[in-house]
Amino acid sequence: MPPTLTLKSGAAWADAWQRCLTAAPEAFRDDRVLNLWNTAWQADGRALPAVSPVDGTPVAGPPRLDRATARHAVRAALDQHRAWRHVPLPERRARVAATLDALAEHRDLLALLLVWEIGKPWRLARADVDRAVDGVRWYADGIDTMLEGRAPLDGPVSNIASWNYPMSVLVHALLVQALAGNAVVAKTPTDGGVACLTLATALAAREGIPVTLVSGSGGELSEALVRAPEIGCVSFVGGRDTGAAVATAVADLGKRHILEQEGLNTWGVWNFSDWGTLGATIPKLFDYGKQRCTAYPRFVVQRGLFDAFLAAYLPAVRTLRTGHPLAVEHPDDPYPALDFGPVINAAKAKELDDQVTEAIDRGAVPLHRGTPADARFLPGQDTSAYVQPVTLLHPPRSSPLHHAEPFGPVDTIVLVDTEAELLAAMNASNGALVATLSTDERATFDRLAPHIRAFKVGHGVPRSRGDRDELFGGFGASWRGAFVGGELLVRAVTRGPAGERLPGNFPDRRLTS
């Protein structure tokens, strides 16, 4: 019998919440978080109830503003922007550095909030915080050169991001944008991360960073956060449906924009034999239950290699460790080492389960299915947001699993016989952020890789979003607007010489340098 598990000592949501009240009393009340606008924390908006995907524990929900209040917040952000853009760079850098020191001091609390709010295992939650801090320090060290001949935008940068990387994507972007001389506005993701973002924002605001943090539905706030004339740039990370609406709005207005959208990232296997390396990589691809924009949910495999592929793949997926991210055998044990915990909520778990069931009913072949008995849970806990790993062969074309990113621990495999079929299957979603081709011959990779419609293509290794000096963007519908990464992130949120053409994916051009 497996041991009976208990919650790690000091890691309850109530413990995390009390630490927030102590660390940033200006931003938290006994029962809710506040919005930050016009340089003050505001007890406005309608606070929605929310539960943790980890075990259904009630957590703080987003205090949703109405459209009129959001407009007031954006107008106030413009006033902040007009003052901040004239603050000398050394002072901006000092304030950002002080913010980074504060984030590092509260690293473990920020990570614990990520565990409860979005279900990240401890190792990945801490890594999210560390990437934010280390990444912004890299920009602070080199910002002088990056800003030569450039100036802040005419208005603040508006940030709308998905819930999965509150620190290493959203907070990272906010601080770099502010370092470059812009005031920043951010909307908290509806599905999770509000307390983590509130704490991080409070630490930044204390150091004088001109940040606005508001909550609300995208439909209610889009006029203020996307269409408002005060906004100098829109930065969006999320799905294609919402991204398309944002893209239409910014195109109509001629507004600077950075729109990172999803795509079906694929891993091709062709004339390949290094199965040991591939098998060792498979579990890493399940980090955070593949709830990442650079996850690989599709394998496209040469039919003649399918038996060897399965011999490497199946033992690897059977090693995956899932369950409650805070469940331990003894209260003082270290945090458990898990590959992933829950998906973002019970509704997403049901959606994935329904898609898998429908795909099998229509002809997909189940190759692997984990069971709850394989997972680590507390006695009697709510497990409605958990999805055990699933692998399907040949999802039907009518299934969303055939052409779209599942954003959960569901792998699909497609078999092909020719190089043309390989490329067609790897390009199923009209553009992706990353792809990988495992093939023994470098010449084969060099010949096929240019025809894979992904922004980054790895030779037998996974590619990631990347920061610092690595360019990042997307092909096709996976990206619209300016590219980012390294100096390009700074260029995307500043004005350069007259007539400058930013690298990016635009309706009339695609530039990479």
Tab-separated table of C-alpha atoms in Angstrom, residues 175-368:
chain	number	residue	atom	x	y	z
A	175	LEU	CA	10.089	45.337	-15.757
A	176	VAL	CA	11.969	45.440	-19.057
A	177	GLN	CA	9.334	47.774	-20.509
A	178	ALA	CA	9.689	50.051	-17.478
A	179	LEU	CA	13.479	49.906	-17.675
A	180	ALA	CA	13.160	51.144	-21.270
A	181	GLY	CA	11.244	54.211	-20.067
A	182	ASN	CA	7.587	53.205	-20.314
A	183	ALA	CA	4.807	53.074	-17.771
A	184	VAL	CA	3.182	49.649	-17.836
A	185	VAL	CA	-0.367	48.355	-17.523
A	186	ALA	CA	-1.177	44.689	-16.879
A	187	LYS	CA	-4.385	42.707	-16.702
A	188	THR	CA	-4.346	39.770	-14.318
A	189	PRO	CA	-5.191	36.497	-16.082
A	190	THR	CA	-8.755	35.402	-15.398
A	191	ASP	CA	-7.802	31.783	-14.705
A	192	GLY	CA	-5.130	32.230	-12.040
A	193	GLY	CA	-2.099	34.026	-10.674
A	194	VAL	CA	-3.756	37.122	-9.211
A	195	ALA	CA	-2.142	36.907	-5.749
A	196	CYS	CA	1.328	36.203	-7.154
A	197	LEU	CA	1.046	39.129	-9.568
A	198	THR	CA	-0.349	41.390	-6.867
A	199	LEU	CA	2.592	40.682	-4.578
A	200	ALA	CA	5.143	41.167	-7.377
A	201	THR	CA	3.441	44.403	-8.435
A	202	ALA	CA	3.379	45.682	-4.860
A	203	LEU	CA	7.124	45.124	-4.558
A	204	ALA	CA	7.687	47.015	-7.834
A	205	ALA	CA	5.362	49.885	-6.914
A	206	ARG	CA	7.208	50.403	-3.630
A	207	GLU	CA	10.356	51.117	-5.625
A	208	GLY	CA	8.567	53.701	-7.771
A	209	ILE	CA	8.014	51.557	-10.881
A	210	PRO	CA	5.010	53.070	-12.765
A	211	VAL	CA	2.839	49.961	-12.925
A	212	THR	CA	-0.941	49.584	-13.165
A	213	LEU	CA	-2.539	46.218	-12.323
A	214	VAL	CA	-6.212	45.618	-13.031
A	215	SER	CA	-8.554	42.642	-13.287
A	216	GLY	CA	-11.551	42.059	-15.516
A	217	SER	CA	-12.914	40.167	-18.465
A	218	GLY	CA	-11.189	40.626	-21.795
A	219	GLY	CA	-14.399	41.726	-23.467
A	220	GLU	CA	-15.107	44.324	-20.784
A	221	LEU	CA	-11.594	45.791	-20.660
A	222	SER	CA	-10.434	45.466	-24.270
A	223	GLU	CA	-11.585	48.933	-25.220
A	224	ALA	CA	-9.389	50.408	-22.491
A	225	LEU	CA	-6.418	48.049	-22.662
A	226	VAL	CA	-6.246	47.599	-26.449
A	227	ARG	CA	-8.137	50.362	-28.231
A	228	ALA	CA	-7.564	53.350	-25.929
A	229	PRO	CA	-5.565	56.109	-27.687
A	230	GLU	CA	-3.375	56.479	-24.604
A	231	ILE	CA	-1.878	52.991	-25.088
A	232	GLY	CA	1.461	53.048	-26.910
A	233	CYS	CA	1.852	49.287	-27.444
A	234	VAL	CA	-0.156	46.115	-26.822
A	235	SER	CA	1.686	42.988	-25.684
A	236	PHE	CA	-0.447	39.843	-25.757
A	237	VAL	CA	0.288	36.183	-24.942
A	238	GLY	CA	-2.556	33.716	-25.361
A	239	GLY	CA	-4.766	31.725	-27.702
A	240	ARG	CA	-5.458	32.344	-31.358
A	241	ASP	CA	-9.139	33.252	-31.030
A	242	THR	CA	-8.554	36.067	-28.546
A	243	GLY	CA	-5.317	37.028	-30.291
A	244	ALA	CA	-7.128	37.422	-33.603
A	245	ALA	CA	-9.550	39.913	-32.040
A	246	VAL	CA	-6.654	41.870	-30.541
A	247	ALA	CA	-4.801	41.755	-33.873
A	248	THR	CA	-7.805	43.196	-35.705
A	249	ALA	CA	-8.081	46.032	-33.200
A	250	VAL	CA	-4.411	47.031	-33.287
A	251	ALA	CA	-4.275	46.768	-37.089
A	252	ASP	CA	-7.251	49.100	-37.413
A	253	LEU	CA	-5.547	51.605	-35.120
A	254	GLY	CA	-2.009	51.213	-36.473
A	255	LYS	CA	-0.831	50.539	-32.933
A	256	ARG	CA	2.518	48.950	-31.993
A	257	HIS	CA	1.903	45.332	-30.982
A	258	ILE	CA	3.507	42.044	-29.853
A	259	LEU	CA	1.059	39.149	-30.127
A	260	GLU	CA	2.346	35.691	-29.192
A	261	GLN	CA	-0.227	33.018	-30.008
A	262	GLU	CA	-0.420	29.269	-29.816
A	263	GLY	CA	0.516	26.740	-32.473
A	264	LEU	CA	0.838	22.970	-32.696
A	265	ASN	CA	4.533	22.386	-32.000
A	266	THR	CA	5.677	19.089	-33.508
A	267	TRP	CA	8.554	16.637	-33.101
A	268	GLY	CA	9.483	14.721	-36.240
A	269	VAL	CA	11.366	11.400	-36.312
A	270	TRP	CA	12.963	10.404	-39.642
A	271	ASN	CA	15.910	8.097	-40.412
A	272	PHE	CA	16.840	8.109	-36.743
A	273	SER	CA	18.521	5.671	-34.334
A	274	ASP	CA	19.575	7.459	-31.108
A	275	TRP	CA	16.649	6.144	-29.047
A	276	GLY	CA	18.420	6.445	-25.703
A	277	THR	CA	18.662	10.213	-26.055
A	278	LEU	CA	15.062	10.525	-27.183
A	279	GLY	CA	13.801	8.338	-24.331
A	280	ALA	CA	15.648	10.467	-21.774
A	281	THR	CA	14.063	13.614	-23.256
A	282	ILE	CA	10.422	12.449	-23.258
A	283	PRO	CA	9.665	13.049	-19.531
A	284	LYS	CA	11.086	16.572	-19.726
A	285	LEU	CA	8.598	17.385	-22.473
A	286	PHE	CA	5.790	16.834	-19.939
A	287	ASP	CA	6.973	19.576	-17.571
A	288	TYR	CA	3.944	21.413	-16.150
A	289	GLY	CA	1.634	19.022	-17.976
A	290	LYS	CA	2.538	20.564	-21.361
A	291	GLN	CA	0.753	23.786	-20.348
A	292	ARG	CA	3.384	25.822	-22.174
A	293	CYS	CA	3.433	27.693	-25.461
A	294	THR	CA	6.567	25.735	-26.427
A	295	ALA	CA	5.299	22.273	-25.423
A	296	TYR	CA	5.519	19.414	-27.938
A	297	PRO	CA	2.165	17.558	-28.035
A	298	ARG	CA	2.578	15.985	-31.510
A	299	PHE	CA	5.073	13.381	-32.722
A	300	VAL	CA	5.329	12.706	-36.455
A	301	VAL	CA	7.099	9.371	-36.864
A	302	GLN	CA	8.400	7.472	-39.900
A	303	ARG	CA	6.243	4.345	-40.087
A	304	GLY	CA	9.205	1.986	-40.373
A	305	LEU	CA	10.595	3.324	-37.076
A	306	PHE	CA	7.371	3.126	-35.089
A	307	ASP	CA	8.276	-0.017	-33.152
A	308	ALA	CA	11.638	1.415	-32.097
A	309	PHE	CA	9.981	4.749	-31.228
A	310	LEU	CA	7.451	3.028	-28.966
A	311	ALA	CA	10.185	1.021	-27.292
A	312	ALA	CA	11.808	4.327	-26.240
A	313	TYR	CA	8.647	6.365	-25.663
A	314	LEU	CA	6.415	4.093	-23.567
A	315	PRO	CA	8.903	3.294	-20.769
A	316	ALA	CA	9.648	7.025	-20.548
A	317	VAL	CA	6.016	8.157	-20.112
A	318	ARG	CA	5.488	5.448	-17.494
A	319	THR	CA	8.053	7.201	-15.283
A	320	LEU	CA	6.047	10.447	-15.082
A	321	ARG	CA	5.354	11.664	-11.560
A	322	THR	CA	2.057	13.490	-10.995
A	323	GLY	CA	-0.155	14.537	-8.113
A	324	HIS	CA	-0.712	17.179	-5.432
A	325	PRO	CA	2.355	19.478	-5.553
A	326	LEU	CA	2.407	19.873	-1.762
A	327	ALA	CA	1.649	16.305	-0.642
A	328	VAL	CA	4.440	14.668	1.383
A	329	GLU	CA	4.832	11.614	3.603
A	330	HIS	CA	5.940	13.651	6.620
A	331	PRO	CA	5.138	17.366	7.231
A	332	ASP	CA	8.790	18.419	7.203
A	333	ASP	CA	9.769	16.462	4.074
A	334	PRO	CA	11.082	18.407	1.060
A	335	TYR	CA	8.572	19.381	-1.591
A	336	PRO	CA	7.772	16.397	-3.834
A	337	ALA	CA	9.607	16.076	-7.151
A	338	LEU	CA	6.798	15.998	-9.727
A	339	ASP	CA	6.641	16.438	-13.491
A	340	PHE	CA	3.230	18.065	-13.241
A	341	GLY	CA	0.211	18.529	-11.009
A	342	PRO	CA	-3.278	19.599	-12.087
A	343	VAL	CA	-4.253	21.415	-15.247
A	344	ILE	CA	-5.503	24.957	-14.719
A	345	ASN	CA	-9.058	24.064	-13.643
A	346	ALA	CA	-11.686	21.334	-13.587
A	347	ALA	CA	-13.357	22.680	-16.733
A	348	LYS	CA	-10.110	22.265	-18.695
A	349	ALA	CA	-9.675	18.750	-17.318
A	350	LYS	CA	-13.166	17.814	-18.483
A	351	GLU	CA	-12.544	19.370	-21.890
A	352	LEU	CA	-9.410	17.268	-22.362
A	353	ASP	CA	-11.079	14.092	-21.130
A	354	ASP	CA	-13.986	14.696	-23.520
A	355	GLN	CA	-11.638	15.326	-26.448
A	356	VAL	CA	-9.717	12.127	-25.749
A	357	THR	CA	-12.926	10.092	-25.445
A	358	GLU	CA	-14.329	11.551	-28.654
A	359	ALA	CA	-11.070	10.969	-30.547
A	360	ILE	CA	-11.008	7.308	-29.500
A	361	ASP	CA	-14.679	6.894	-30.427
A	362	ARG	CA	-13.793	8.188	-33.899
A	363	GLY	CA	-10.833	5.902	-34.447
A	364	ALA	CA	-7.787	7.115	-32.504
A	365	VAL	CA	-5.803	4.301	-30.875
A	366	PRO	CA	-4.913	4.741	-27.180
A	367	LEU	CA	-1.276	3.747	-26.665
A	368	HIS	CA	-0.840	4.879	-23.068
